[in-house]
CSV table of C-alpha atoms in Angstrom, one decimal:
chain,number,residue,atom,x,y,z
A,1,MET,CA,81.5,69.9,99.6
A,2,ASN,CA,78.4,71.3,99.3
A,3,GLY,CA,79.1,74.6,97.8
A,4,SER,CA,78.5,77.0,100.5
A,5,ARG,CA,81.1,75.9,102.9
A,6,ARG,CA,84.7,75.4,102.0
A,7,PHE,CA,86.4,72.4,103.4
A,8,ARG,CA,88.9,73.1,106.4
A,9,ILE,CA,92.0,71.2,106.4
A,10,LEU,CA,95.1,70.9,109.1
A,11,ILE,CA,98.6,70.3,107.6
A,12,ALA,CA,100.7,69.5,110.4
A,13,GLY,CA,104.3,69.0,110.1
A,14,VAL,CA,105.5,67.1,113.3
A,15,GLY,CA,109.3,66.1,114.4
A,16,ASN,CA,112.5,67.5,115.4
A,17,LEU,CA,115.3,69.2,113.2
A,18,LEU,CA,117.6,68.8,115.7
A,19,ARG,CA,117.5,64.8,115.0
A,20,GLY,CA,117.9,63.8,111.7
A,21,ASP,CA,115.5,62.3,109.7
A,22,ASP,CA,112.8,63.4,112.5
A,23,GLY,CA,112.8,66.7,110.9
A,24,PHE,CA,110.7,65.1,108.2
A,25,GLY,CA,107.2,66.9,109.0
A,26,VAL,CA,108.6,70.1,109.8
A,27,GLU,CA,110.5,70.6,106.6
A,28,VAL,CA,107.3,69.6,104.8
A,29,ALA,CA,105.5,71.9,106.4
A,30,ARG,CA,107.8,74.8,105.9
A,31,ARG,CA,108.0,74.3,102.6
A,32,LEU,CA,104.6,74.0,102.3
A,33,LEU,CA,104.3,77.4,103.8
A,34,ALA,CA,106.9,79.2,101.7
A,35,TYR,CA,104.4,77.6,98.6
A,36,PRO,CA,101.0,76.7,99.9
A,37,PRO,CA,99.1,74.0,97.7
A,38,ALA,CA,96.0,75.3,95.8
A,39,VAL,CA,93.2,73.2,96.2
A,40,PRO,CA,89.9,74.4,94.8
A,41,ASP,CA,86.8,74.6,97.7
A,42,ALA,CA,89.1,74.2,100.4
A,43,ASP,CA,90.3,76.3,102.9
A,44,ILE,CA,94.1,75.1,104.3
A,45,THR,CA,95.8,75.6,107.1
A,46,ILE,CA,99.8,75.1,107.9
A,47,ILE,CA,101.4,74.8,111.4
A,48,GLU,CA,104.7,73.3,112.1
A,49,THR,CA,104.4,71.6,115.3
A,50,GLY,CA,107.9,70.5,116.4
A,51,ILE,CA,108.0,68.4,119.2
A,52,GLY,CA,104.9,70.6,121.1
A,53,GLY,CA,101.5,68.5,120.6
A,54,MET,CA,99.7,70.9,122.7
A,55,HIS,CA,100.0,73.5,119.9
A,56,LEU,CA,98.4,71.2,117.5
A,57,VAL,CA,95.3,70.4,120.1
A,58,GLN,CA,94.8,74.3,120.4
A,59,GLU,CA,94.8,74.4,116.8
A,60,LEU,CA,92.1,71.8,116.2
A,61,MET,CA,90.0,73.5,118.8
A,62,SER,CA,89.3,76.3,115.4
A,63,GLY,CA,87.3,73.2,114.1
A,64,TYR,CA,88.6,71.3,111.3
A,65,ASP,CA,86.9,68.5,108.8
A,66,ALA,CA,90.4,67.0,108.5
A,67,LEU,CA,93.6,66.4,109.9
A,68,VAL,CA,96.9,65.3,107.8
A,69,ILE,CA,99.7,64.9,110.1
A,70,ILE,CA,103.6,64.8,108.5
A,71,ASP,CA,105.4,63.0,110.4
A,72,ALA,CA,108.5,60.5,110.2
A,73,ILE,CA,108.1,56.9,111.1
A,74,GLU,CA,109.7,53.5,112.3
A,75,ARG,CA,107.9,51.1,109.8
A,76,GLY,CA,110.9,48.7,109.3
A,77,ALA,CA,110.8,49.8,105.1
A,78,GLU,CA,113.4,51.2,103.2
A,79,PRO,CA,114.3,54.7,104.3
A,80,GLY,CA,112.2,57.4,102.2
A,81,SER,CA,109.1,55.5,101.9
A,82,VAL,CA,106.5,57.2,102.4
A,83,PHE,CA,103.1,56.0,103.4
A,84,ILE,CA,99.1,57.1,103.8
A,85,MET,CA,97.5,56.1,107.1
A,86,GLU,CA,94.8,56.1,108.8
A,87,PRO,CA,95.8,56.7,112.9
A,88,VAL,CA,93.7,54.5,115.0
A,89,ARG,CA,91.3,57.1,117.1
A,90,ALA,CA,91.9,56.6,121.2
A,91,LYS,CA,88.4,56.5,123.2
A,92,PRO,CA,89.2,58.7,126.2
A,93,HIS,CA,85.7,58.8,127.1
A,94,GLU,CA,86.2,55.6,127.8
A,95,TRP,CA,88.8,55.1,129.7
A,96,SER,CA,89.0,55.4,133.8
A,97,VAL,CA,90.3,58.3,135.4
A,98,GLU,CA,93.6,57.5,136.5
A,99,THR,CA,94.2,55.7,133.4
A,100,ARG,CA,93.0,59.6,131.2
A,101,ARG,CA,95.3,61.2,134.4
A,102,ASP,CA,97.9,59.2,133.7
A,103,TYR,CA,98.3,59.0,130.0
A,104,PHE,CA,97.6,63.3,129.9
A,105,ALA,CA,100.0,63.9,133.0
A,106,ASP,CA,102.2,65.2,130.4
A,107,THR,CA,101.1,68.7,128.9
A,108,HIS,CA,104.1,68.5,126.6
A,109,TYR,CA,102.6,65.7,124.1
A,110,ALA,CA,105.8,65.6,122.6
A,111,GLU,CA,104.0,62.2,120.6
A,112,PRO,CA,101.6,63.2,118.2
A,113,THR,CA,99.2,60.2,119.3
A,114,HIS,CA,98.9,62.0,123.0
A,115,ALA,CA,98.0,65.1,120.6
A,116,LEU,CA,95.5,63.0,119.1
A,117,ALA,CA,93.6,61.7,122.2
A,118,LEU,CA,94.0,64.8,123.7
A,119,ALA,CA,91.9,66.7,121.2
A,120,GLU,CA,89.5,63.3,120.4
A,121,GLY,CA,89.0,63.7,124.4
A,122,ILE,CA,87.8,67.1,123.9
A,123,GLY,CA,85.8,67.0,120.8
A,124,ALA,CA,88.1,68.6,119.0
A,125,LEU,CA,89.3,66.2,116.4
A,126,PRO,CA,88.4,66.2,112.9
A,127,GLU,CA,86.9,62.7,111.5
A,128,HIS,CA,88.9,62.6,108.6
A,129,VAL,CA,92.5,62.3,109.9
A,130,ILE,CA,95.2,61.0,108.1
A,131,ILE,CA,98.9,60.6,108.5
A,132,VAL,CA,102.0,61.5,106.0
A,133,GLY,CA,104.7,59.5,107.2
A,134,CYS,CA,108.1,58.6,106.0
A,135,GLN,CA,110.5,56.2,107.0
A,136,ALA,CA,113.2,57.5,108.5
A,137,GLU,CA,116.6,56.3,108.5
A,138,ILE,CA,118.7,58.5,111.5
A,139,VAL,CA,116.7,59.3,114.2
A,140,ASP,CA,119.6,60.4,116.9
A,141,ASP,CA,120.2,63.4,119.5
A,142,LEU,CA,121.5,66.5,117.6
A,143,ILE,CA,122.0,65.3,113.7
A,144,GLN,CA,121.1,68.4,112.1
A,145,GLY,CA,119.8,67.4,108.3
A,146,MET,CA,118.4,64.6,106.9
A,147,THR,CA,119.8,61.6,105.1
A,148,PRO,CA,119.2,62.0,101.2
A,149,SER,CA,116.6,59.2,101.4
A,150,VAL,CA,114.8,61.4,103.2
A,151,GLU,CA,115.3,64.9,101.5
A,152,ARG,CA,113.9,63.0,98.2
A,153,ALA,CA,110.9,62.3,100.0
A,154,VAL,CA,110.8,65.9,101.5
A,155,ASP,CA,110.4,66.4,97.6
A,156,LEU,CA,108.1,63.9,96.8
A,157,THR,CA,105.9,64.3,99.5
A,158,VAL,CA,105.4,68.6,98.7
A,159,GLN,CA,104.9,67.7,95.0
A,160,ARG,CA,101.8,64.7,96.6
A,161,ILE,CA,100.2,67.1,98.8
A,162,PRO,CA,97.7,68.7,96.3
A,163,THR,CA,97.2,65.1,95.3
A,164,ILE,CA,96.6,63.8,98.6
A,165,LEU,CA,94.4,66.5,99.7
A,166,ARG,CA,92.1,66.1,96.7
A,167,GLU,CA,91.4,62.3,97.2
A,168,LEU,CA,90.8,63.3,101.1
A,169,ILE,CA,88.2,66.0,99.9
A,170,ASN,CA,86.8,63.3,97.7
A,171,GLN,CA,86.8,60.4,100.0
A,172,THR,CA,84.9,62.9,102.6
A,173,GLU,CA,82.2,63.4,99.8
A,174,LYS,CA,81.6,60.6,98.5
A,175,HIS,CA,81.2,59.5,102.6
A,176,ILE,CA,78.9,62.5,103.1
A,177,VAL,CA,77.0,61.8,99.9
A,178,HIS,CA,76.2,58.0,100.2
A,179,GLY,CA,76.5,57.7,104.0
A,180,ASP,CA,78.9,55.4,103.8
């Protein structure tokens, strides 16, 4: 970034290891915790939130420049396909009191979208958020272990994370310098 302050990135692995391929994000986070990516000029924090989005919101309150969520997704693609996406940002400050109350009634926030909306609502969501999502093949109750295609995607994602983070930092620097 500007040389005097390091870019702060939070990587959050989301999912449930007891539901087959839904454990994708958790497994990627575990591997990154064992072998953290080295990215110059960045302070990287890695957490595994499982299905508890409140932990994510609490960590975001520490202040980050960017958030990378790693999760299993459903896009109708070939199982094991990995996508890098930007989420649609919720605008809870524009919602009615009733809508906010109903939306945030469950404080567990098992859905990442709820956690992101809450973080946005309290001003803790970084400007730069991406999702690294893997097309799941099997997401079912009480099936431990991922399918081979998603296991391969875990390996690929762990290898690609440093590149993804560098690209995120470079895009952010261009945004700051050029005012796009």
